[in-house]
Short mmCIF file of N, CA and C in Angstrom, two decimals:
data_model
loop_
_atom_site.label_atom_id
_atom_site.label_comp_id
_atom_site.label_asym_id
_atom_site.label_seq_id
_atom_site.Cartn_x
_atom_site.Cartn_y
_atom_site.Cartn_z
N VAL O 14 35.61 73.24 16.79
CA VAL O 14 35.53 72.12 17.70
C VAL O 14 35.96 70.83 16.98
N MET O 15 35.51 70.67 15.72
CA MET O 15 35.85 69.45 14.98
C MET O 15 37.35 69.37 14.74
N GLY O 16 37.97 70.52 14.45
CA GLY O 16 39.41 70.55 14.23
C GLY O 16 40.19 70.14 15.47
N LYS O 17 39.71 70.56 16.63
CA LYS O 17 40.37 70.20 17.88
C LYS O 17 40.24 68.71 18.16
N MET O 18 39.08 68.14 17.82
CA MET O 18 38.88 66.70 18.02
C MET O 18 39.82 65.91 17.12
N ILE O 19 39.92 66.34 15.88
CA ILE O 19 40.81 65.66 14.93
C ILE O 19 42.26 65.76 15.41
N SER O 20 42.65 66.95 15.84
CA SER O 20 44.00 67.15 16.34
C SER O 20 44.27 66.29 17.57
N PHE O 21 43.30 66.20 18.47
CA PHE O 21 43.45 65.38 19.67
C PHE O 21 43.61 63.91 19.31
N ARG O 22 42.76 63.41 18.40
CA ARG O 22 42.85 62.01 17.99
C ARG O 22 44.17 61.73 17.26
N ALA O 23 44.63 62.68 16.46
CA ALA O 23 45.91 62.52 15.76
C ALA O 23 47.06 62.42 16.77
N LYS O 24 46.98 63.21 17.83
CA LYS O 24 48.02 63.16 18.86
C LYS O 24 47.99 61.84 19.61
N ILE O 25 46.80 61.30 19.83
CA ILE O 25 46.70 59.99 20.49
C ILE O 25 47.33 58.91 19.61
N ILE O 26 47.08 58.96 18.32
CA ILE O 26 47.66 57.97 17.41
C ILE O 26 49.19 58.13 17.37
N ASN O 27 49.67 59.37 17.34
CA ASN O 27 51.12 59.60 17.38
C ASN O 27 51.73 59.08 18.67
N PHE O 28 51.02 59.30 19.78
CA PHE O 28 51.50 58.81 21.07
C PHE O 28 51.58 57.28 21.05
N LEU O 29 50.57 56.64 20.51
CA LEU O 29 50.54 55.18 20.43
C LEU O 29 51.70 54.67 19.56
N LYS O 30 51.95 55.36 18.48
CA LYS O 30 53.07 54.99 17.60
C LYS O 30 54.40 55.09 18.34
N GLU O 31 54.61 56.18 19.06
CA GLU O 31 55.84 56.35 19.84
C GLU O 31 55.94 55.30 20.94
N TYR O 32 54.83 55.00 21.58
CA TYR O 32 54.80 54.00 22.64
C TYR O 32 55.21 52.64 22.09
N ILE O 33 54.70 52.31 20.92
CA ILE O 33 55.04 51.03 20.29
C ILE O 33 56.53 50.98 19.96
N ILE O 34 57.08 52.08 19.52
CA ILE O 34 58.51 52.12 19.18
C ILE O 34 59.36 51.78 20.40
N TYR O 35 59.04 52.37 21.54
CA TYR O 35 59.88 52.22 22.71
C TYR O 35 59.47 51.07 23.65
N TYR O 36 58.21 50.68 23.61
CA TYR O 36 57.73 49.66 24.54
C TYR O 36 56.97 48.56 23.81
N SER O 37 57.56 48.05 22.75
CA SER O 37 56.86 47.06 21.92
C SER O 37 56.53 45.78 22.68
N SER O 38 57.38 45.40 23.62
CA SER O 38 57.12 44.16 24.37
C SER O 38 55.84 44.27 25.21
N TYR O 39 55.51 45.46 25.66
CA TYR O 39 54.28 45.65 26.44
C TYR O 39 53.04 45.67 25.54
N CYS O 40 53.22 46.04 24.30
CA CYS O 40 52.09 46.21 23.38
C CYS O 40 51.68 44.94 22.66
N ILE O 41 52.52 43.92 22.71
CA ILE O 41 52.27 42.73 21.90
C ILE O 41 50.93 42.07 22.22
N ASN O 42 50.51 42.13 23.48
CA ASN O 42 49.24 41.52 23.89
C ASN O 42 48.03 42.34 23.44
N TYR O 43 48.26 43.57 23.01
CA TYR O 43 47.15 44.45 22.63
C TYR O 43 47.08 44.68 21.11
N LEU O 44 47.89 43.97 20.36
CA LEU O 44 47.92 44.18 18.91
C LEU O 44 46.57 43.93 18.24
N ASP O 45 45.89 42.88 18.66
CA ASP O 45 44.59 42.58 18.07
C ASP O 45 43.61 43.72 18.33
N TYR O 46 43.58 44.22 19.53
CA TYR O 46 42.71 45.34 19.87
C TYR O 46 43.08 46.59 19.09
N ILE O 47 44.37 46.89 19.01
CA ILE O 47 44.84 48.06 18.26
C ILE O 47 44.42 47.94 16.79
N HIS O 48 44.60 46.75 16.24
CA HIS O 48 44.24 46.54 14.83
C HIS O 48 42.74 46.74 14.61
N LYS O 49 41.91 46.17 15.47
CA LYS O 49 40.46 46.31 15.31
C LYS O 49 40.02 47.76 15.43
N MET O 50 40.56 48.45 16.42
CA MET O 50 40.17 49.85 16.63
C MET O 50 40.64 50.75 15.49
N THR O 51 41.89 50.60 15.08
CA THR O 51 42.39 51.45 14.01
C THR O 51 41.71 51.15 12.68
N SER O 52 41.37 49.90 12.44
CA SER O 52 40.64 49.55 11.21
C SER O 52 39.25 50.18 11.20
N ALA O 53 38.58 50.13 12.34
CA ALA O 53 37.25 50.74 12.44
C ALA O 53 37.33 52.25 12.25
N ILE O 54 38.29 52.87 12.89
CA ILE O 54 38.45 54.32 12.76
C ILE O 54 38.77 54.68 11.32
N TYR O 55 39.66 53.91 10.69
CA TYR O 55 40.04 54.20 9.30
C TYR O 55 38.83 54.14 8.36
N ARG O 56 37.99 53.12 8.55
CA ARG O 56 36.81 52.97 7.68
C ARG O 56 35.79 54.08 7.89
N LEU O 57 35.61 54.51 9.12
CA LEU O 57 34.56 55.47 9.43
C LEU O 57 35.01 56.93 9.38
N GLU O 58 36.29 57.16 9.52
CA GLU O 58 36.81 58.52 9.62
C GLU O 58 36.80 59.24 8.28
N GLN O 59 36.43 60.51 8.32
CA GLN O 59 36.44 61.36 7.13
C GLN O 59 37.73 62.15 7.02
N SER O 60 38.40 62.37 8.13
CA SER O 60 39.62 63.18 8.16
C SER O 60 40.78 62.44 7.49
N GLN O 61 41.36 63.07 6.49
CA GLN O 61 42.51 62.49 5.79
C GLN O 61 43.73 62.45 6.70
N ILE O 62 43.83 63.41 7.60
CA ILE O 62 44.97 63.47 8.52
C ILE O 62 44.97 62.23 9.41
N LEU O 63 43.82 61.90 9.97
CA LEU O 63 43.74 60.73 10.85
C LEU O 63 43.98 59.44 10.07
N LYS O 64 43.46 59.36 8.86
CA LYS O 64 43.70 58.17 8.04
C LYS O 64 45.19 58.01 7.76
N GLU O 65 45.84 59.10 7.46
CA GLU O 65 47.29 59.06 7.21
C GLU O 65 48.04 58.61 8.47
N LYS O 66 47.64 59.10 9.62
CA LYS O 66 48.29 58.72 10.89
C LYS O 66 48.08 57.23 11.18
N ILE O 67 46.88 56.73 10.89
CA ILE O 67 46.59 55.32 11.12
C ILE O 67 47.43 54.45 10.20
N LEU O 68 47.59 54.86 8.94
CA LEU O 68 48.43 54.09 8.02
C LEU O 68 49.89 54.10 8.49
N SER O 69 50.35 55.22 9.01
CA SER O 69 51.71 55.31 9.53
C SER O 69 51.89 54.40 10.75
N LEU O 70 50.89 54.38 11.62
CA LEU O 70 50.91 53.49 12.79
C LEU O 70 50.94 52.03 12.34
N THR O 71 50.12 51.68 11.36
CA THR O 71 50.07 50.31 10.86
C THR O 71 51.42 49.90 10.28
N ALA O 72 52.05 50.79 9.51
CA ALA O 72 53.38 50.49 8.96
C ALA O 72 54.37 50.23 10.07
N LYS O 73 54.32 51.04 11.13
CA LYS O 73 55.24 50.87 12.25
C LYS O 73 54.99 49.54 12.95
N ILE O 74 53.73 49.15 13.10
CA ILE O 74 53.40 47.86 13.72
C ILE O 74 53.95 46.72 12.88
N LEU O 75 53.74 46.79 11.56
CA LEU O 75 54.22 45.73 10.68
C LEU O 75 55.74 45.60 10.71
N LEU O 76 56.43 46.71 10.87
CA LEU O 76 57.89 46.69 10.90
C LEU O 76 58.44 46.27 12.26
N THR O 77 57.67 46.47 13.33
CA THR O 77 58.17 46.28 14.68
C THR O 77 57.97 44.87 15.22
N PHE O 78 56.82 44.29 14.99
CA PHE O 78 56.47 43.05 15.66
C PHE O 78 56.83 41.81 14.85
N PRO O 79 56.99 40.67 15.54
CA PRO O 79 57.38 39.42 14.86
C PRO O 79 56.31 38.94 13.87
N LEU O 80 56.79 38.18 12.89
CA LEU O 80 55.90 37.68 11.83
C LEU O 80 54.72 36.89 12.36
N GLU O 81 54.96 36.07 13.36
CA GLU O 81 53.87 35.22 13.88
C GLU O 81 52.71 36.05 14.40
N GLN O 82 53.03 37.12 15.12
CA GLN O 82 51.99 37.99 15.68
C GLN O 82 51.24 38.72 14.57
N ILE O 83 51.99 39.26 13.62
CA ILE O 83 51.37 40.01 12.52
C ILE O 83 50.51 39.09 11.68
N ASP O 84 51.01 37.88 11.43
CA ASP O 84 50.28 36.91 10.60
C ASP O 84 48.93 36.56 11.21
N LYS O 85 48.90 36.36 12.53
CA LYS O 85 47.65 36.01 13.21
C LYS O 85 46.65 37.15 13.20
N ILE O 86 47.13 38.35 13.40
CA ILE O 86 46.24 39.49 13.60
C ILE O 86 45.84 40.16 12.29
N TYR O 87 46.81 40.42 11.42
CA TYR O 87 46.52 41.19 10.20
C TYR O 87 46.11 40.32 9.02
N LYS O 88 46.38 39.02 9.08
CA LYS O 88 46.04 38.11 7.98
C LYS O 88 46.50 38.73 6.65
N PRO O 89 47.79 38.64 6.35
CA PRO O 89 48.39 39.38 5.24
C PRO O 89 47.69 39.25 3.89
N LYS O 90 47.21 38.07 3.53
CA LYS O 90 46.55 37.92 2.23
C LYS O 90 45.29 38.77 2.14
N GLU O 91 44.45 38.67 3.16
CA GLU O 91 43.21 39.44 3.17
C GLU O 91 43.50 40.94 3.23
N TYR O 92 44.47 41.30 4.04
CA TYR O 92 44.82 42.71 4.20
C TYR O 92 45.39 43.28 2.91
N LEU O 93 46.26 42.52 2.26
CA LEU O 93 46.83 42.96 0.99
C LEU O 93 45.75 43.12 -0.07
N GLU O 94 44.84 42.17 -0.14
CA GLU O 94 43.73 42.26 -1.11
C GLU O 94 42.89 43.51 -0.87
N SER O 95 42.59 43.80 0.39
CA SER O 95 41.77 44.98 0.68
C SER O 95 42.51 46.26 0.33
N LEU O 96 43.81 46.30 0.57
CA LEU O 96 44.60 47.49 0.23
C LEU O 96 44.69 47.68 -1.29
N LEU O 97 44.90 46.58 -2.01
CA LEU O 97 44.94 46.66 -3.47
C LEU O 97 43.61 47.12 -4.04
N ASN O 98 42.53 46.60 -3.49
CA ASN O 98 41.20 47.02 -3.95
C ASN O 98 40.97 48.50 -3.67
N GLU O 99 41.44 48.96 -2.53
CA GLU O 99 41.27 50.38 -2.22
C GLU O 99 42.04 51.25 -3.20
N ILE O 100 43.25 50.82 -3.56
CA ILE O 100 44.05 51.56 -4.55
C ILE O 100 43.36 51.55 -5.91
N LYS O 101 42.88 50.39 -6.32
CA LYS O 101 42.33 50.25 -7.67
C LYS O 101 40.93 50.85 -7.82
N LEU O 102 40.13 50.79 -6.77
CA LEU O 102 38.71 51.15 -6.89
C LEU O 102 38.35 52.54 -6.38
N ASN O 103 39.16 53.11 -5.51
CA ASN O 103 38.80 54.39 -4.90
C ASN O 103 39.72 55.50 -5.36
N LYS O 104 39.18 56.69 -5.40
CA LYS O 104 40.00 57.87 -5.67
C LYS O 104 40.48 58.37 -4.30
N LEU O 105 41.77 58.20 -4.07
CA LEU O 105 42.34 58.50 -2.75
C LEU O 105 43.17 59.76 -2.78
N LYS O 106 43.26 60.40 -1.63
CA LYS O 106 44.16 61.54 -1.47
C LYS O 106 45.60 61.03 -1.55
N THR O 107 46.52 61.93 -1.88
CA THR O 107 47.90 61.52 -2.11
C THR O 107 48.56 60.89 -0.90
N SER O 108 48.36 61.45 0.27
CA SER O 108 49.02 60.91 1.46
C SER O 108 48.47 59.53 1.81
N ILE O 109 47.19 59.32 1.57
CA ILE O 109 46.57 58.01 1.83
C ILE O 109 47.13 56.98 0.85
N LYS O 110 47.17 57.35 -0.42
CA LYS O 110 47.70 56.45 -1.44
C LYS O 110 49.15 56.09 -1.14
N GLY O 111 49.95 57.07 -0.75
CA GLY O 111 51.35 56.82 -0.41
C GLY O 111 51.48 55.89 0.79
N GLY O 112 50.66 56.12 1.82
CA GLY O 112 50.69 55.26 3.00
C GLY O 112 50.31 53.83 2.69
N ILE O 113 49.31 53.65 1.83
CA ILE O 113 48.88 52.30 1.45
C ILE O 113 49.99 51.59 0.67
N TRP O 114 50.62 52.30 -0.25
CA TRP O 114 51.71 51.67 -1.01
C TRP O 114 52.87 51.29 -0.10
N HIS O 115 53.17 52.11 0.89
CA HIS O 115 54.23 51.77 1.84
C HIS O 115 53.89 50.48 2.57
N ILE O 116 52.66 50.35 3.04
CA ILE O 116 52.23 49.14 3.75
C ILE O 116 52.27 47.93 2.82
N ILE O 117 51.84 48.09 1.59
CA ILE O 117 51.88 46.97 0.64
C ILE O 117 53.31 46.48 0.45
N GLY O 118 54.25 47.40 0.33
CA GLY O 118 55.66 47.01 0.20
C GLY O 118 56.15 46.24 1.41
N ILE O 119 55.77 46.69 2.60
CA ILE O 119 56.18 46.01 3.83
C ILE O 119 55.59 44.60 3.87
N LEU O 120 54.31 44.48 3.54
CA LEU O 120 53.66 43.17 3.55
C LEU O 120 54.34 42.19 2.59
N ILE O 121 54.59 42.64 1.37
CA ILE O 121 55.22 41.77 0.37
C ILE O 121 56.62 41.37 0.83
N SER O 122 57.33 42.28 1.44
CA SER O 122 58.69 41.99 1.90
C SER O 122 58.69 41.02 3.08
N LYS O 123 57.85 41.26 4.06
CA LYS O 123 57.84 40.43 5.27
C LYS O 123 57.21 39.05 5.03
N PHE O 124 56.21 39.00 4.19
CA PHE O 124 55.49 37.74 3.95
C PHE O 124 55.69 37.28 2.51
N SER O 125 56.93 37.32 2.08
CA SER O 125 57.27 37.06 0.69
C SER O 125 56.75 35.71 0.20
N LEU O 126 56.93 34.67 0.99
CA LEU O 126 56.49 33.33 0.56
C LEU O 126 54.97 33.21 0.57
N ASN O 127 54.31 33.76 1.57
CA ASN O 127 52.85 33.66 1.67
C ASN O 127 52.13 34.49 0.62
N LEU O 128 52.76 35.55 0.15
CA LEU O 128 52.11 36.46 -0.80
C LEU O 128 52.69 36.35 -2.21
N GLN O 129 53.32 35.23 -2.50
CA GLN O 129 53.96 35.01 -3.79
C GLN O 129 52.99 35.23 -4.95
N GLU O 130 51.76 34.78 -4.80
CA GLU O 130 50.77 34.88 -5.88
C GLU O 130 50.35 36.31 -6.19
N TYR O 131 50.63 37.24 -5.28
CA TYR O 131 50.23 38.64 -5.48
C TYR O 131 51.36 39.52 -6.03
N LYS O 132 52.57 39.00 -6.05
CA LYS O 132 53.71 39.84 -6.40
C LYS O 132 53.61 40.44 -7.79
N ILE O 133 53.22 39.66 -8.76
CA ILE O 133 53.14 40.19 -10.13
C ILE O 133 52.05 41.26 -10.22
N GLU O 134 50.91 41.00 -9.61
CA GLU O 134 49.83 41.99 -9.62
C GLU O 134 50.27 43.28 -8.93
N VAL O 135 50.91 43.16 -7.78
CA VAL O 135 51.38 44.34 -7.04
C VAL O 135 52.37 45.12 -7.89
N HIS O 136 53.33 44.42 -8.49
CA HIS O 136 54.32 45.10 -9.32
C HIS O 136 53.66 45.80 -10.51
N ASP O 137 52.70 45.15 -11.15
CA ASP O 137 52.03 45.76 -12.31
C ASP O 137 51.23 46.99 -11.91
N VAL O 138 50.46 46.88 -10.85
CA VAL O 138 49.63 48.01 -10.41
C VAL O 138 50.53 49.15 -9.94
N LEU O 139 51.55 48.84 -9.16
CA LEU O 139 52.46 49.87 -8.68
C LEU O 139 53.18 50.55 -9.83
N PHE O 140 53.65 49.77 -10.79
CA PHE O 140 54.36 50.35 -11.93
C PHE O 140 53.45 51.29 -12.72
N SER O 141 52.24 50.85 -13.02
CA SER O 141 51.34 51.70 -13.80
C SER O 141 50.94 52.96 -13.02
N GLU O 142 50.69 52.83 -11.71
CA GLU O 142 50.35 53.99 -10.89
C GLU O 142 51.53 54.95 -10.79
N PHE O 143 52.73 54.39 -10.65
CA PHE O 143 53.93 55.23 -10.52
C PHE O 143 54.18 56.02 -11.80
N ILE O 144 54.10 55.36 -12.93
CA ILE O 144 54.31 56.04 -14.22
C ILE O 144 53.23 57.09 -14.44
N LYS O 145 51.99 56.75 -14.09
CA LYS O 145 50.88 57.69 -14.24
C LYS O 145 51.10 58.93 -13.38
N GLU O 146 51.48 58.74 -12.12
CA GLU O 146 51.70 59.87 -11.21
C GLU O 146 52.88 60.73 -11.67
N CYS O 147 53.94 60.09 -12.12
CA CYS O 147 55.14 60.84 -12.50
C CYS O 147 54.98 61.55 -13.84
N SER O 148 54.09 61.07 -14.68
CA SER O 148 53.90 61.72 -15.98
C SER O 148 52.87 62.84 -15.91
N ASN O 149 52.19 62.98 -14.78
CA ASN O 149 51.20 64.04 -14.61
C ASN O 149 51.91 65.30 -14.12
N HIS O 150 52.43 66.08 -15.07
CA HIS O 150 53.23 67.25 -14.71
C HIS O 150 52.40 68.41 -14.16
N LYS O 151 51.11 68.44 -14.50
CA LYS O 151 50.28 69.55 -14.03
C LYS O 151 49.91 69.41 -12.56
N HIS O 152 49.69 68.18 -12.12
CA HIS O 152 49.29 67.95 -10.73
C HIS O 152 50.10 66.79 -10.17
N PHE O 153 51.36 67.04 -9.86
CA PHE O 153 52.27 66.03 -9.35
C PHE O 153 51.98 65.77 -7.89
N GLU O 154 51.74 64.52 -7.53
CA GLU O 154 51.38 64.17 -6.16
C GLU O 154 52.60 63.62 -5.42
N PHE O 155 53.29 64.50 -4.68
CA PHE O 155 54.53 64.13 -4.01
C PHE O 155 54.34 62.99 -3.01
N LYS O 156 53.32 63.10 -2.17
CA LYS O 156 53.16 62.11 -1.11
C LYS O 156 52.85 60.72 -1.67
N ALA O 157 52.11 60.67 -2.75
CA ALA O 157 51.83 59.37 -3.37
C ALA O 157 53.11 58.78 -3.95
N VAL O 158 53.91 59.60 -4.62
CA VAL O 158 55.16 59.12 -5.21
C VAL O 158 56.14 58.68 -4.12
N ILE O 159 56.19 59.40 -3.01
CA ILE O 159 57.07 59.02 -1.90
C ILE O 159 56.66 57.64 -1.36
N GLY O 160 55.35 57.42 -1.18
CA GLY O 160 54.87 56.12 -0.72
C GLY O 160 55.19 55.00 -1.71
N MET O 161 55.06 55.31 -2.99
CA MET O 161 55.38 54.31 -4.01
C MET O 161 56.87 53.99 -4.01
N LEU O 162 57.71 55.00 -3.84
CA LEU O 162 59.15 54.76 -3.78
C LEU O 162 59.51 53.94 -2.54
N ARG O 163 58.84 54.21 -1.43
CA ARG O 163 59.06 53.39 -0.23
C ARG O 163 58.68 51.94 -0.49
N SER O 164 57.58 51.75 -1.19
CA SER O 164 57.15 50.41 -1.55
C SER O 164 58.19 49.73 -2.43
N TYR O 165 58.72 50.47 -3.39
CA TYR O 165 59.75 49.91 -4.26
C TYR O 165 61.00 49.50 -3.49
N LEU O 166 61.31 50.19 -2.40
CA LEU O 166 62.46 49.79 -1.58
C LEU O 166 62.33 48.34 -1.13
N TYR O 167 61.12 47.93 -0.80
CA TYR O 167 60.88 46.56 -0.36
C TYR O 167 60.70 45.61 -1.54
N LEU O 168 60.05 46.08 -2.59
CA LEU O 168 59.70 45.19 -3.69
C LEU O 168 60.86 44.86 -4.61
N LEU O 169 61.86 45.72 -4.69
CA LEU O 169 62.96 45.47 -5.61
C LEU O 169 63.89 44.35 -5.15
N GLU O 170 63.71 43.88 -3.91
CA GLU O 170 64.47 42.72 -3.45
C GLU O 170 64.11 41.49 -4.27
N ASP O 171 62.87 41.41 -4.71
CA ASP O 171 62.39 40.29 -5.52
C ASP O 171 61.51 40.87 -6.63
N ALA O 172 62.15 41.57 -7.55
CA ALA O 172 61.41 42.32 -8.58
C ALA O 172 60.79 41.39 -9.62
N HIS O 173 59.59 41.73 -10.02
CA HIS O 173 58.87 41.02 -11.08
C HIS O 173 58.55 42.01 -12.19
N LEU O 174 59.57 42.67 -12.69
CA LEU O 174 59.41 43.66 -13.74
C LEU O 174 60.12 43.17 -15.00
N THR O 175 59.58 43.56 -16.14
CA THR O 175 60.24 43.23 -17.40
C THR O 175 61.42 44.18 -17.60
N ALA O 176 62.26 43.84 -18.57
CA ALA O 176 63.44 44.69 -18.84
C ALA O 176 63.00 46.09 -19.28
N SER O 177 61.94 46.18 -20.07
CA SER O 177 61.47 47.50 -20.51
C SER O 177 60.87 48.29 -19.35
N GLN O 178 60.21 47.62 -18.42
CA GLN O 178 59.67 48.30 -17.24
C GLN O 178 60.80 48.82 -16.36
N ILE O 179 61.85 48.04 -16.20
CA ILE O 179 62.99 48.47 -15.40
C ILE O 179 63.65 49.69 -16.04
N LYS O 180 63.78 49.65 -17.36
CA LYS O 180 64.37 50.78 -18.08
C LYS O 180 63.51 52.03 -17.91
N GLN O 181 62.19 51.89 -18.09
CA GLN O 181 61.28 53.02 -17.93
C GLN O 181 61.29 53.54 -16.50
N LEU O 182 61.32 52.64 -15.53
CA LEU O 182 61.39 53.03 -14.12
C LEU O 182 62.67 53.82 -13.85
N TYR O 183 63.78 53.36 -14.38
CA TYR O 183 65.05 54.07 -14.21
C TYR O 183 64.98 55.48 -14.80
N ILE O 184 64.42 55.60 -15.99
CA ILE O 184 64.33 56.91 -16.65
C ILE O 184 63.48 57.86 -15.82
N VAL O 185 62.35 57.37 -15.31
CA VAL O 185 61.45 58.23 -14.51
C VAL O 185 62.13 58.65 -13.21
N ILE O 186 62.75 57.71 -12.52
CA ILE O 186 63.40 58.05 -11.25
C ILE O 186 64.57 58.99 -11.49
N LYS O 187 65.32 58.75 -12.53
CA LYS O 187 66.44 59.64 -12.88
C LYS O 187 65.94 61.05 -13.17
N SER O 188 64.83 61.16 -13.89
CA SER O 188 64.29 62.50 -14.19
C SER O 188 63.75 63.18 -12.94
N LEU O 189 63.27 62.42 -11.97
CA LEU O 189 62.78 63.00 -10.72
C LEU O 189 63.91 63.58 -9.88
N THR O 190 65.09 63.04 -10.02
CA THR O 190 66.21 63.50 -9.19
C THR O 190 67.09 64.53 -9.88
N LYS O 191 66.71 64.95 -11.07
CA LYS O 191 67.46 65.96 -11.80
C LYS O 191 67.24 67.32 -11.14
N PRO O 192 68.33 68.05 -10.84
CA PRO O 192 68.16 69.38 -10.23
C PRO O 192 67.43 70.34 -11.17
N LEU O 193 66.69 71.24 -10.57
CA LEU O 193 65.99 72.26 -11.35
C LEU O 193 67.00 73.26 -11.91
N ASP O 194 66.85 73.61 -13.18
CA ASP O 194 67.80 74.50 -13.84
C ASP O 194 67.78 75.91 -13.29
N ASP O 195 66.59 76.42 -12.96
CA ASP O 195 66.49 77.81 -12.55
C ASP O 195 66.58 78.01 -11.04
N ALA O 196 66.90 76.97 -10.30
CA ALA O 196 66.95 77.10 -8.84
C ALA O 196 68.35 77.51 -8.38
N ASN O 197 68.40 78.28 -7.32
CA ASN O 197 69.69 78.71 -6.76
C ASN O 197 70.31 77.61 -5.89
N THR O 198 69.47 76.74 -5.36
CA THR O 198 69.96 75.64 -4.54
C THR O 198 69.59 74.33 -5.21
N ILE O 199 70.17 73.25 -4.75
CA ILE O 199 69.88 71.95 -5.33
C ILE O 199 68.56 71.46 -4.75
N LYS O 200 67.62 71.20 -5.62
CA LYS O 200 66.31 70.67 -5.23
C LYS O 200 65.94 69.60 -6.24
N ILE O 201 65.03 68.72 -5.84
CA ILE O 201 64.54 67.77 -6.82
C ILE O 201 63.16 68.21 -7.25
N SER O 202 62.82 67.87 -8.46
CA SER O 202 61.53 68.31 -8.99
C SER O 202 60.40 67.53 -8.37
#
């Protein structure tokens, strides 16, 4: 029964995400309500699947709606601080960690001037987390690394990395895209 409830709620969140994609002009008046409800569900929900879906919905909202609406409802500074604290203080599942990093990248990109004071901290935390995840060969977390790479897509527009960090980042990303020697087809590790 619990699995069916989780599946049903996940489908509702997916439906809402699709609705926002195609009918964003109708949803703009309900953004505050959507934000409050999804935030409450995220905090109270135990299901990692639903949390992942909510993070995906939030990313879509941040990418879809105008800055003025997002600024009023999500309050980027407070939201970024809460996401950074969640990354730093909690042990998160890989898909959750990846979703949070994706949202952090979107926030920094969209609200670049307002979040200027957080850029160095975000870059430092992301860099250390990325290197840590990629160097853990025994338990490589694909979904977390994918979210971090998505975040880097936004953050590299205004990078705050040292030359040695850029070099190390290049080496790690290059090693991730190296084809496996014993594979019959081209795959990335």
